[in-house]
Amino acid sequence: MGYVPFQPYRRVLSVPGVRPSMTLMFFARVPMTMTGVTLTLYVVSGLGRGYGAAGVVGAAVTLGMALGAPMIGRTIDRYGLRPVVAVCGLSSTAFWFAAPHLSYEALVVCALPAGVLSVPAGSLARQILAALVPAEQRRAAYSLDTVLVEASFMIGPAAGIAAISSLSATLTLSGIGSIFGVTALLIFLLNPPIRNEDELAPAGTARPPLRSWLTGRLLATLLIAAGTMFCLVGTEVATLAALRSHGEVGWTGLVIAVMCAASMTGGIVHGAVRKSLPQGLLMLLLALLVIPVGLATQPWWLLMLLLIPTNLLCAPTLAATTESVSELAPPAVRGEAMGLQDASTRLGLAAGSPVVGYAIDHSSPAWGFAAAGLGGLALAALGLVWSLRRSPVQTPALAAAVRARR
């Protein structure tokens, strides 16, 4: 029988519980993609502050998410999904309902804890897929998840801009809070599994110590993930700067839509093929392909075409990252490991924008693409060096932990 390209996705979607869980987690991610642009527009237009001030609020939320992700994941490992989703859902709803009534100073103060206690939709989605889907089908499952992430980023920001432009800030921000609350409630009611029956540890089993599973290889995976997000957000900043410098900023929406479509296409192919490239090689190609983009930044359509190859590797690299983390971390600490993955990607995002922005301010948008690629490669190289230094020591401990768990 010949190979059917989309058969892996049909198998994944036929697994009981996958369809409703993925649908729900998609809608849980949409309000998260709305938050950045709506907060920025609210601070600038509603509070009369500058974009720098808006950036401080966004950075506080991002930093809170990065700091809170491992802690939230560890709490899920220990107490289960429902208590964490209940607390985070109430916290997120309260923050967004209160936000339009806060002064700028109070908004900055509240943004950090609000980020810490955000509903971990991305991490939960990956944990649920790892629990529901057999190991041999997880590459297709994680690829499909990254495709849905791209789709949420195509919908959320546009919806946020449309809402805050046509409705009041109070109604828009409260609406985001309502969506957070409703999706958290639905997750609580559905209560999807975060570990399958084979992965449930016997009562009284000690939690694997951190040093037994946070190996050099896993740290390298996390640093490569940070490098990937550094490269991706840096590419977006350089793209916007290039279009603006040539008076073609009106084409930004179309260029970004094509970038997202290319990423979705790459993710679909990554999950459908029999064998794909490893995370490190995918990230290397992604970074190398973005470096020379600055050689031809106009007209807009040429820049858009040059950005397609690197974006074809975006979703595959993110899917391969999740696959590596789920393989390297024991099921008992999967929540914390996925939280560390979230933290690493958010730190990469937080670092990429200012570094690439600095490079553009002191040179040109063309050099911004080079800075995005080289910065990502530097983080990935640091991960490789760390892996080579630590893996020989940590791998036996990991093997012992796996044997003990069995």
mmCIF file of C-alpha atoms in Angstrom:
data_model
loop_
_atom_site.group_PDB
_atom_site.id
_atom_site.type_symbol
_atom_site.label_atom_id
_atom_site.label_comp_id
_atom_site.label_asym_id
_atom_site.label_seq_id
_atom_site.Cartn_x
_atom_site.Cartn_y
_atom_site.Cartn_z
ATOM 1 C CA MET A 1 0.000 0.000 0.000
ATOM 2 C CA GLY A 2 1.371 3.431 -0.927
ATOM 3 C CA TYR A 3 2.100 6.138 1.596
ATOM 4 C CA VAL A 4 -0.804 8.543 2.216
ATOM 5 C CA PRO A 5 0.649 11.996 3.102
ATOM 6 C CA PHE A 6 -2.039 13.047 5.574
ATOM 7 C CA GLN A 7 -2.592 9.657 7.142
ATOM 8 C CA PRO A 8 -0.547 10.617 10.257
ATOM 9 C CA TYR A 9 -2.975 13.466 10.971
ATOM 10 C CA ARG A 10 -6.011 11.244 10.491
ATOM 11 C CA ARG A 11 -4.536 8.792 12.987
ATOM 12 C CA VAL A 12 -3.904 11.542 15.534
ATOM 13 C CA LEU A 13 -7.386 13.027 15.162
ATOM 14 C CA SER A 14 -8.951 9.582 15.500
ATOM 15 C CA VAL A 15 -7.448 9.119 18.992
ATOM 16 C CA PRO A 16 -10.241 9.532 21.588
ATOM 17 C CA GLY A 17 -10.168 12.925 23.237
ATOM 18 C CA VAL A 18 -7.787 14.612 20.794
ATOM 19 C CA ARG A 19 -10.328 16.560 18.721
ATOM 20 C CA PRO A 20 -12.197 18.236 21.607
ATOM 21 C CA SER A 21 -8.975 18.916 23.506
ATOM 22 C CA MET A 22 -7.182 20.513 20.547
ATOM 23 C CA THR A 23 -10.248 22.569 19.647
ATOM 24 C CA LEU A 24 -10.573 23.866 23.190
ATOM 25 C CA MET A 25 -6.869 24.663 23.538
ATOM 26 C CA PHE A 26 -6.964 26.548 20.224
ATOM 27 C CA PHE A 27 -9.681 28.842 21.546
ATOM 28 C CA ALA A 28 -7.813 29.152 24.863
ATOM 29 C CA ARG A 29 -4.781 30.481 22.973
ATOM 30 C CA VAL A 30 -6.659 33.088 20.928
ATOM 31 C CA PRO A 31 -7.082 35.624 23.783
ATOM 32 C CA MET A 32 -3.381 35.227 24.609
ATOM 33 C CA THR A 33 -2.489 36.358 21.079
ATOM 34 C CA MET A 34 -4.774 39.390 21.495
ATOM 35 C CA THR A 35 -3.158 40.679 24.673
ATOM 36 C CA GLY A 36 0.037 42.264 23.320
ATOM 37 C CA VAL A 37 -1.513 44.511 20.699
ATOM 38 C CA THR A 38 -4.553 45.465 22.797
ATOM 39 C CA LEU A 39 -2.431 46.392 25.815
ATOM 40 C CA THR A 40 -0.144 48.471 23.589
ATOM 41 C CA LEU A 41 -3.019 50.346 21.954
ATOM 42 C CA TYR A 42 -4.730 50.865 25.320
ATOM 43 C CA VAL A 43 -1.617 52.319 26.978
ATOM 44 C CA VAL A 44 -0.863 54.564 23.985
ATOM 45 C CA SER A 45 -4.394 55.733 23.145
ATOM 46 C CA GLY A 46 -6.329 55.177 26.358
ATOM 47 C CA LEU A 47 -3.713 56.294 28.883
ATOM 48 C CA GLY A 48 -1.878 58.741 26.609
ATOM 49 C CA ARG A 49 1.529 57.148 27.138
ATOM 50 C CA GLY A 50 4.231 56.371 24.584
ATOM 51 C CA TYR A 51 5.156 53.098 22.949
ATOM 52 C CA GLY A 52 8.066 52.747 25.353
ATOM 53 C CA ALA A 53 5.688 52.851 28.292
ATOM 54 C CA ALA A 54 3.490 50.297 26.564
ATOM 55 C CA GLY A 55 6.540 48.123 26.066
ATOM 56 C CA VAL A 56 7.205 48.160 29.811
ATOM 57 C CA VAL A 57 3.741 46.714 30.488
ATOM 58 C CA GLY A 58 4.200 44.067 27.802
ATOM 59 C CA ALA A 59 7.655 43.195 29.113
ATOM 60 C CA ALA A 60 6.255 42.815 32.645
ATOM 61 C CA VAL A 61 3.610 40.359 31.425
ATOM 62 C CA THR A 62 6.183 38.415 29.379
ATOM 63 C CA LEU A 63 8.658 38.300 32.260
ATOM 64 C CA GLY A 64 5.895 37.094 34.573
ATOM 65 C CA MET A 65 4.987 34.304 32.158
ATOM 66 C CA ALA A 66 8.630 33.268 31.844
ATOM 67 C CA LEU A 67 9.128 33.201 35.622
ATOM 68 C CA GLY A 68 5.827 31.521 36.337
ATOM 69 C CA ALA A 69 5.779 28.830 33.650
ATOM 70 C CA PRO A 70 8.080 26.306 35.407
ATOM 71 C CA MET A 71 6.386 26.943 38.775
ATOM 72 C CA ILE A 72 2.916 26.504 37.280
ATOM 73 C CA GLY A 73 4.076 23.355 35.489
ATOM 74 C CA ARG A 74 5.509 21.905 38.700
ATOM 75 C CA THR A 75 2.234 22.665 40.491
ATOM 76 C CA ILE A 76 0.294 20.840 37.764
ATOM 77 C CA ASP A 77 2.607 17.832 38.163
ATOM 78 C CA ARG A 78 1.888 17.765 41.886
ATOM 79 C CA TYR A 79 -1.774 18.750 42.209
ATOM 80 C CA GLY A 80 -3.232 18.078 38.776
ATOM 81 C CA LEU A 81 -4.821 20.252 36.135
ATOM 82 C CA ARG A 82 -8.037 21.460 37.744
ATOM 83 C CA PRO A 83 -6.735 23.424 40.786
ATOM 84 C CA VAL A 84 -4.157 25.251 38.664
ATOM 85 C CA VAL A 85 -6.593 26.117 35.870
ATOM 86 C CA ALA A 86 -9.121 27.381 38.431
ATOM 87 C CA VAL A 87 -6.623 29.731 40.098
ATOM 88 C CA CYS A 88 -5.069 30.929 36.840
ATOM 89 C CA GLY A 89 -8.449 31.390 35.172
ATOM 90 C CA LEU A 90 -9.751 33.535 38.028
ATOM 91 C CA SER A 91 -6.514 35.537 38.106
ATOM 92 C CA SER A 92 -6.493 36.231 34.356
ATOM 93 C CA THR A 93 -10.174 37.177 34.337
ATOM 94 C CA ALA A 94 -9.733 39.534 37.300
ATOM 95 C CA PHE A 95 -6.696 41.262 35.758
ATOM 96 C CA TRP A 96 -8.350 41.963 32.398
ATOM 97 C CA PHE A 97 -11.574 43.196 33.995
ATOM 98 C CA ALA A 98 -9.562 45.494 36.271
ATOM 99 C CA ALA A 99 -7.032 46.696 33.657
ATOM 100 C CA PRO A 100 -9.143 49.495 32.084
ATOM 101 C CA HIS A 101 -9.782 50.955 35.551
ATOM 102 C CA LEU A 102 -6.128 51.038 36.678
ATOM 103 C CA SER A 103 -3.653 53.878 36.427
ATOM 104 C CA TYR A 104 -0.545 53.266 34.358
ATOM 105 C CA GLU A 105 1.597 52.715 37.456
ATOM 106 C CA ALA A 106 -0.879 50.218 38.908
ATOM 107 C CA LEU A 107 -1.111 48.444 35.554
ATOM 108 C CA VAL A 108 2.670 47.945 35.498
ATOM 109 C CA VAL A 109 2.640 46.609 39.069
ATOM 110 C CA CYS A 110 -0.206 44.165 38.352
ATOM 111 C CA ALA A 111 1.160 43.013 34.987
ATOM 112 C CA LEU A 112 3.962 40.903 36.448
ATOM 113 C CA PRO A 113 1.835 38.714 38.781
ATOM 114 C CA ALA A 114 -0.842 38.533 36.077
ATOM 115 C CA GLY A 115 1.787 37.050 33.765
ATOM 116 C CA VAL A 116 2.919 34.603 36.442
ATOM 117 C CA LEU A 117 -0.657 33.359 36.936
ATOM 118 C CA SER A 118 -1.656 33.238 33.260
ATOM 119 C CA VAL A 119 -3.524 30.159 32.075
ATOM 120 C CA PRO A 120 -0.710 27.989 30.599
ATOM 121 C CA ALA A 121 -2.655 27.101 27.442
ATOM 122 C CA GLY A 122 0.397 26.252 25.333
ATOM 123 C CA SER A 123 2.035 24.055 27.942
ATOM 124 C CA LEU A 124 -1.253 22.333 28.739
ATOM 125 C CA ALA A 125 -1.935 21.601 25.073
ATOM 126 C CA ARG A 126 1.427 19.857 24.722
ATOM 127 C CA GLN A 127 0.981 17.874 27.937
ATOM 128 C CA ILE A 128 -2.478 16.727 26.875
ATOM 129 C CA LEU A 129 -1.208 15.557 23.493
ATOM 130 C CA ALA A 130 1.656 13.667 25.145
ATOM 131 C CA ALA A 131 -0.854 11.909 27.408
ATOM 132 C CA LEU A 132 -3.387 11.075 24.691
ATOM 133 C CA VAL A 133 -1.233 10.278 21.667
ATOM 134 C CA PRO A 134 1.139 7.282 21.379
ATOM 135 C CA ALA A 135 4.825 8.180 21.174
ATOM 136 C CA GLU A 136 5.167 7.169 17.529
ATOM 137 C CA GLN A 137 2.406 9.623 16.525
ATOM 138 C CA ARG A 138 3.508 12.621 18.555
ATOM 139 C CA ARG A 139 5.485 14.340 15.799
ATOM 140 C CA ALA A 140 2.296 14.655 13.754
ATOM 141 C CA ALA A 141 0.372 15.738 16.867
ATOM 142 C CA TYR A 142 2.882 18.433 17.816
ATOM 143 C CA SER A 143 3.074 19.619 14.203
ATOM 144 C CA LEU A 144 -0.691 19.981 14.094
ATOM 145 C CA ASP A 145 -0.517 21.896 17.374
ATOM 146 C CA THR A 146 2.030 24.367 15.958
ATOM 147 C CA VAL A 147 -0.164 24.866 12.894
ATOM 148 C CA LEU A 148 -3.039 25.785 15.210
ATOM 149 C CA VAL A 149 -0.731 28.176 17.073
ATOM 150 C CA GLU A 150 0.037 29.952 13.797
ATOM 151 C CA ALA A 151 -3.688 30.091 13.021
ATOM 152 C CA SER A 152 -4.380 31.672 16.409
ATOM 153 C CA PHE A 153 -1.752 34.346 15.699
ATOM 154 C CA MET A 154 -3.429 35.111 12.392
ATOM 155 C CA ILE A 155 -6.799 35.579 14.125
ATOM 156 C CA GLY A 156 -6.074 36.986 17.590
ATOM 157 C CA PRO A 157 -4.100 40.198 16.919
ATOM 158 C CA ALA A 158 -6.390 41.220 14.047
ATOM 159 C CA ALA A 159 -9.448 40.629 16.238
ATOM 160 C CA GLY A 160 -7.859 42.591 19.078
ATOM 161 C CA ILE A 161 -7.078 45.577 16.844
ATOM 162 C CA ALA A 162 -10.582 45.535 15.358
ATOM 163 C CA ALA A 163 -12.205 45.341 18.801
ATOM 164 C CA ILE A 164 -10.255 48.123 20.488
ATOM 165 C CA SER A 165 -10.569 50.336 17.395
ATOM 166 C CA SER A 166 -14.340 50.037 17.160
ATOM 167 C CA LEU A 167 -15.328 49.412 20.794
ATOM 168 C CA SER A 168 -14.358 51.033 24.075
ATOM 169 C CA ALA A 169 -11.192 49.945 25.852
ATOM 170 C CA THR A 170 -13.249 48.830 28.846
ATOM 171 C CA LEU A 171 -15.423 46.571 26.727
ATOM 172 C CA THR A 172 -12.470 45.166 24.772
ATOM 173 C CA LEU A 173 -10.250 44.371 27.764
ATOM 174 C CA SER A 174 -13.188 42.999 29.745
ATOM 175 C CA GLY A 175 -14.097 40.876 26.726
ATOM 176 C CA ILE A 176 -10.613 39.370 26.720
ATOM 177 C CA GLY A 177 -11.033 38.619 30.414
ATOM 178 C CA SER A 178 -14.355 36.938 29.698
ATOM 179 C CA ILE A 179 -12.780 34.707 27.052
ATOM 180 C CA PHE A 180 -10.017 33.748 29.485
ATOM 181 C CA GLY A 181 -12.619 32.896 32.107
ATOM 182 C CA VAL A 182 -14.875 30.871 29.799
ATOM 183 C CA THR A 183 -12.048 28.836 28.279
ATOM 184 C CA ALA A 184 -10.569 28.157 31.737
ATOM 185 C CA LEU A 185 -13.973 26.962 32.914
ATOM 186 C CA LEU A 186 -14.309 24.653 29.900
ATOM 187 C CA ILE A 187 -10.832 23.215 30.494
ATOM 188 C CA PHE A 188 -11.784 22.650 34.135
ATOM 189 C CA LEU A 189 -14.981 20.841 33.117
ATOM 190 C CA LEU A 190 -13.388 18.760 30.353
ATOM 191 C CA ASN A 191 -10.420 17.927 32.608
ATOM 192 C CA PRO A 192 -8.304 16.324 29.853
ATOM 193 C CA PRO A 193 -5.536 13.949 31.006
ATOM 194 C CA ILE A 194 -1.995 15.228 31.453
ATOM 195 C CA ARG A 195 -0.533 11.710 31.856
ATOM 196 C CA ASN A 196 -1.770 8.392 30.496
ATOM 197 C CA GLU A 197 -2.361 5.282 32.611
ATOM 198 C CA ASP A 198 1.074 3.820 31.870
ATOM 199 C CA GLU A 199 2.742 7.010 33.101
ATOM 200 C CA LEU A 200 0.954 7.311 36.436
ATOM 201 C CA ALA A 201 3.445 6.802 39.242
ATOM 202 C CA PRO A 202 2.477 4.489 42.136
ATOM 203 C CA ALA A 203 1.402 6.191 45.339
ATOM 204 C CA GLY A 204 4.336 7.254 47.458
ATOM 205 C CA THR A 205 6.764 7.342 44.524
ATOM 206 C CA ALA A 206 9.359 10.065 44.966
ATOM 207 C CA ARG A 207 9.505 12.810 42.378
ATOM 208 C CA PRO A 208 12.624 12.485 40.163
ATOM 209 C CA PRO A 209 15.219 14.998 41.376
ATOM 210 C CA LEU A 210 15.936 17.916 39.083
ATOM 211 C CA ARG A 211 19.535 16.871 38.369
ATOM 212 C CA SER A 212 18.394 13.467 37.153
ATOM 213 C CA TRP A 213 16.366 14.806 34.217
ATOM 214 C CA LEU A 214 17.540 18.366 33.527
ATOM 215 C CA THR A 215 20.413 17.023 31.455
ATOM 216 C CA GLY A 216 22.821 18.805 29.176
ATOM 217 C CA ARG A 217 20.826 17.594 26.203
ATOM 218 C CA LEU A 218 17.580 19.002 27.583
ATOM 219 C CA LEU A 219 19.265 22.307 28.428
ATOM 220 C CA ALA A 220 20.596 22.421 24.871
ATOM 221 C CA THR A 221 17.076 21.825 23.583
ATOM 222 C CA LEU A 222 15.789 24.738 25.673
ATOM 223 C CA LEU A 223 18.559 27.083 24.537
ATOM 224 C CA ILE A 224 17.937 26.159 20.908
ATOM 225 C CA ALA A 225 14.260 26.957 21.499
ATOM 226 C CA ALA A 226 15.243 30.354 22.918
ATOM 227 C CA GLY A 227 17.466 30.951 19.898
ATOM 228 C CA THR A 228 14.621 30.048 17.572
ATOM 229 C CA MET A 229 12.263 32.586 19.134
ATOM 230 C CA PHE A 230 15.032 35.223 19.211
ATOM 231 C CA CYS A 231 15.459 34.707 15.479
ATOM 232 C CA LEU A 232 11.733 34.729 14.716
ATOM 233 C CA VAL A 233 10.823 37.854 16.681
ATOM 234 C CA GLY A 234 13.949 39.592 15.397
ATOM 235 C CA THR A 235 12.898 38.770 11.844
ATOM 236 C CA GLU A 236 9.478 40.322 12.456
ATOM 237 C CA VAL A 237 11.055 43.498 13.856
ATOM 238 C CA ALA A 238 13.469 43.753 10.915
ATOM 239 C CA THR A 239 10.638 43.126 8.445
ATOM 240 C CA LEU A 240 8.521 45.928 9.892
ATOM 241 C CA ALA A 241 11.532 48.269 9.942
ATOM 242 C CA ALA A 242 12.408 47.456 6.316
ATOM 243 C CA LEU A 243 8.853 48.063 5.094
ATOM 244 C CA ARG A 244 8.620 51.283 7.070
ATOM 245 C CA SER A 245 11.955 52.597 5.806
ATOM 246 C CA HIS A 246 10.823 52.189 2.195
ATOM 247 C CA GLY A 247 7.358 53.659 2.752
ATOM 248 C CA GLU A 248 5.660 50.303 2.251
ATOM 249 C CA VAL A 249 4.295 49.740 5.745
ATOM 250 C CA GLY A 250 0.806 49.310 4.298
ATOM 251 C CA TRP A 251 1.854 45.879 3.044
ATOM 252 C CA THR A 252 2.815 44.655 6.518
ATOM 253 C CA GLY A 253 -0.392 42.677 7.084
ATOM 254 C CA LEU A 254 -0.038 40.773 3.823
ATOM 255 C CA VAL A 255 3.664 40.045 4.381
ATOM 256 C CA ILE A 256 3.051 38.701 7.893
ATOM 257 C CA ALA A 257 0.078 36.632 6.662
ATOM 258 C CA VAL A 258 2.300 35.004 4.033
ATOM 259 C CA MET A 259 4.960 34.350 6.681
ATOM 260 C CA CYS A 260 2.357 32.615 8.867
ATOM 261 C CA ALA A 261 1.035 30.627 5.908
ATOM 262 C CA ALA A 262 4.565 29.466 5.066
ATOM 263 C CA SER A 263 5.092 28.353 8.666
ATOM 264 C CA MET A 264 1.796 26.455 8.658
ATOM 265 C CA THR A 265 2.750 24.741 5.393
ATOM 266 C CA GLY A 266 6.107 23.709 6.821
ATOM 267 C CA GLY A 267 4.423 22.369 9.952
ATOM 268 C CA ILE A 268 1.991 20.268 7.937
ATOM 269 C CA VAL A 269 4.812 18.759 5.886
ATOM 270 C CA HIS A 270 6.937 18.149 8.997
ATOM 271 C CA GLY A 271 4.223 16.076 10.637
ATOM 272 C CA ALA A 272 3.254 14.202 7.480
ATOM 273 C CA VAL A 273 6.639 12.919 6.268
ATOM 274 C CA ARG A 274 8.032 9.589 7.449
ATOM 275 C CA LYS A 275 11.203 11.128 8.887
ATOM 276 C CA SER A 276 12.074 14.743 9.562
ATOM 277 C CA LEU A 277 15.160 16.730 10.495
ATOM 278 C CA PRO A 278 16.161 17.111 14.169
ATOM 279 C CA GLN A 279 15.550 20.307 16.108
ATOM 280 C CA GLY A 280 19.144 21.558 15.979
ATOM 281 C CA LEU A 281 19.485 21.226 12.221
ATOM 282 C CA LEU A 282 16.079 22.807 11.603
ATOM 283 C CA MET A 283 17.024 25.795 13.745
ATOM 284 C CA LEU A 284 20.413 26.106 12.008
ATOM 285 C CA LEU A 285 18.756 26.237 8.592
ATOM 286 C CA LEU A 286 16.123 28.700 9.841
ATOM 287 C CA ALA A 287 18.797 31.110 11.115
ATOM 288 C CA LEU A 288 21.082 30.769 8.092
ATOM 289 C CA LEU A 289 18.220 31.466 5.702
ATOM 290 C CA VAL A 290 17.225 34.710 7.437
ATOM 291 C CA ILE A 291 20.726 36.268 7.550
ATOM 292 C CA PRO A 292 20.951 37.175 3.811
ATOM 293 C CA VAL A 293 17.343 38.470 3.569
ATOM 294 C CA GLY A 294 18.600 42.004 4.203
ATOM 295 C CA LEU A 295 20.432 42.016 0.866
ATOM 296 C CA ALA A 296 17.120 42.651 -0.921
ATOM 297 C CA THR A 297 14.493 44.392 1.204
ATOM 298 C CA GLN A 298 12.612 46.166 -1.570
ATOM 299 C CA PRO A 299 10.186 46.116 -3.205
ATOM 300 C CA TRP A 300 7.873 44.603 -0.577
ATOM 301 C CA TRP A 301 6.963 41.559 -2.660
ATOM 302 C CA LEU A 302 10.619 40.563 -3.073
ATOM 303 C CA LEU A 303 11.151 40.816 0.691
ATOM 304 C CA MET A 304 8.049 38.682 1.209
ATOM 305 C CA LEU A 305 9.320 35.994 -1.163
ATOM 306 C CA LEU A 306 12.738 35.936 0.523
ATOM 307 C CA LEU A 307 11.097 35.419 3.913
ATOM 308 C CA ILE A 308 9.183 32.310 2.816
ATOM 309 C CA PRO A 309 12.086 29.773 3.066
ATOM 310 C CA THR A 310 12.996 30.648 6.657
ATOM 311 C CA ASN A 311 9.340 30.688 7.735
ATOM 312 C CA LEU A 312 8.778 27.251 6.213
ATOM 313 C CA LEU A 313 11.068 26.019 9.000
ATOM 314 C CA CYS A 314 9.368 27.927 11.837
ATOM 315 C CA ALA A 315 6.602 25.483 12.813
ATOM 316 C CA PRO A 316 8.788 22.388 12.205
ATOM 317 C CA THR A 317 11.457 23.738 14.565
ATOM 318 C CA LEU A 318 8.901 24.474 17.291
ATOM 319 C CA ALA A 319 7.267 21.055 16.850
ATOM 320 C CA ALA A 320 10.651 19.315 16.999
ATOM 321 C CA THR A 321 11.419 21.242 20.200
ATOM 322 C CA THR A 322 8.295 19.926 21.900
ATOM 323 C CA GLU A 323 9.031 16.418 20.676
ATOM 324 C CA SER A 324 12.533 16.573 22.165
ATOM 325 C CA VAL A 325 11.316 17.921 25.516
ATOM 326 C CA SER A 326 8.629 15.233 25.816
ATOM 327 C CA GLU A 327 11.192 12.519 25.041
ATOM 328 C CA LEU A 328 13.843 13.774 27.446
ATOM 329 C CA ALA A 329 11.665 14.616 30.473
ATOM 330 C CA PRO A 330 10.104 11.838 32.607
ATOM 331 C CA PRO A 331 6.276 11.910 32.598
ATOM 332 C CA ALA A 332 6.190 12.747 36.330
ATOM 333 C CA VAL A 333 7.838 16.123 35.652
ATOM 334 C CA ARG A 334 6.407 16.804 32.205
ATOM 335 C CA GLY A 335 4.522 19.886 33.394
ATOM 336 C CA GLU A 336 7.658 21.491 34.791
ATOM 337 C CA ALA A 337 9.650 20.560 31.674
ATOM 338 C CA MET A 338 7.005 22.065 29.395
ATOM 339 C CA GLY A 339 7.005 25.112 31.654
ATOM 340 C CA LEU A 340 10.758 25.437 31.182
ATOM 341 C CA GLN A 341 10.161 25.239 27.439
ATOM 342 C CA ASP A 342 7.661 28.092 27.695
ATOM 343 C CA ALA A 343 10.116 30.087 29.808
ATOM 344 C CA SER A 344 12.955 29.605 27.324
ATOM 345 C CA THR A 345 10.848 30.664 24.353
ATOM 346 C CA ARG A 346 9.552 33.752 26.149
ATOM 347 C CA LEU A 347 13.058 34.758 27.189
ATOM 348 C CA GLY A 348 14.103 34.401 23.554
ATOM 349 C CA LEU A 349 11.190 36.633 22.555
ATOM 350 C CA ALA A 350 12.042 39.166 25.252
ATOM 351 C CA ALA A 351 15.694 39.339 24.165
ATOM 352 C CA GLY A 352 15.170 39.327 20.405
ATOM 353 C CA SER A 353 13.170 42.539 20.026
ATOM 354 C CA PRO A 354 15.531 44.947 21.859
ATOM 355 C CA VAL A 355 18.746 43.403 20.505
ATOM 356 C CA VAL A 356 17.611 43.441 16.897
ATOM 357 C CA GLY A 357 16.011 46.850 17.413
ATOM 358 C CA TYR A 358 19.341 48.183 18.693
ATOM 359 C CA ALA A 359 21.119 46.772 15.643
ATOM 360 C CA ILE A 360 18.601 48.450 13.341
ATOM 361 C CA ASP A 361 18.815 51.797 15.169
ATOM 362 C CA HIS A 362 22.613 51.839 14.804
ATOM 363 C CA SER A 363 22.829 50.528 11.242
ATOM 364 C CA SER A 364 19.895 49.658 8.983
ATOM 365 C CA PRO A 365 16.960 47.229 8.719
ATOM 366 C CA ALA A 366 19.099 45.015 6.490
ATOM 367 C CA TRP A 367 21.473 44.394 9.377
ATOM 368 C CA GLY A 368 18.488 43.578 11.564
ATOM 369 C CA PHE A 369 17.981 40.331 9.653
ATOM 370 C CA ALA A 370 21.628 39.450 10.158
ATOM 371 C CA ALA A 371 21.376 40.250 13.872
ATOM 372 C CA ALA A 372 18.285 38.033 14.179
ATOM 373 C CA GLY A 373 20.002 35.052 12.557
ATOM 374 C CA LEU A 374 23.365 35.467 14.272
ATOM 375 C CA GLY A 375 21.793 36.034 17.694
ATOM 376 C CA GLY A 376 19.726 32.887 17.342
ATOM 377 C CA LEU A 377 22.784 30.922 16.286
ATOM 378 C CA ALA A 378 24.725 32.236 19.296
ATOM 379 C CA LEU A 379 22.094 30.925 21.721
ATOM 380 C CA ALA A 380 21.938 27.593 19.899
ATOM 381 C CA ALA A 381 25.737 27.308 19.991
ATOM 382 C CA LEU A 382 25.701 27.990 23.723
ATOM 383 C CA GLY A 383 23.234 25.136 24.084
ATOM 384 C CA LEU A 384 25.458 22.798 22.091
ATOM 385 C CA VAL A 385 28.518 23.658 24.203
ATOM 386 C CA TRP A 386 26.504 23.134 27.391
ATOM 387 C CA SER A 387 25.300 19.779 26.100
ATOM 388 C CA LEU A 388 28.822 18.596 25.356
ATOM 389 C CA ARG A 389 29.981 19.655 28.832
ATOM 390 C CA ARG A 390 27.112 18.134 30.832
ATOM 391 C CA SER A 391 25.731 15.170 28.934
ATOM 392 C CA PRO A 392 28.434 12.643 29.933
ATOM 393 C CA VAL A 393 27.744 13.379 33.600
ATOM 394 C CA GLN A 394 23.974 13.601 33.498
ATOM 395 C CA THR A 395 23.001 10.845 31.104
ATOM 396 C CA PRO A 396 23.677 7.925 33.523
ATOM 397 C CA ALA A 397 21.533 9.656 36.147
ATOM 398 C CA LEU A 398 18.724 10.005 33.662
ATOM 399 C CA ALA A 399 19.008 6.356 32.718
ATOM 400 C CA ALA A 400 18.872 5.366 36.384
ATOM 401 C CA ALA A 401 15.769 7.500 36.895
ATOM 402 C CA VAL A 402 14.074 5.869 33.917
ATOM 403 C CA ARG A 403 14.925 2.381 35.192
ATOM 404 C CA ALA A 404 13.601 3.253 38.660
ATOM 405 C CA ARG A 405 10.372 4.587 37.170
ATOM 406 C CA ARG A 406 9.824 1.341 35.283
#
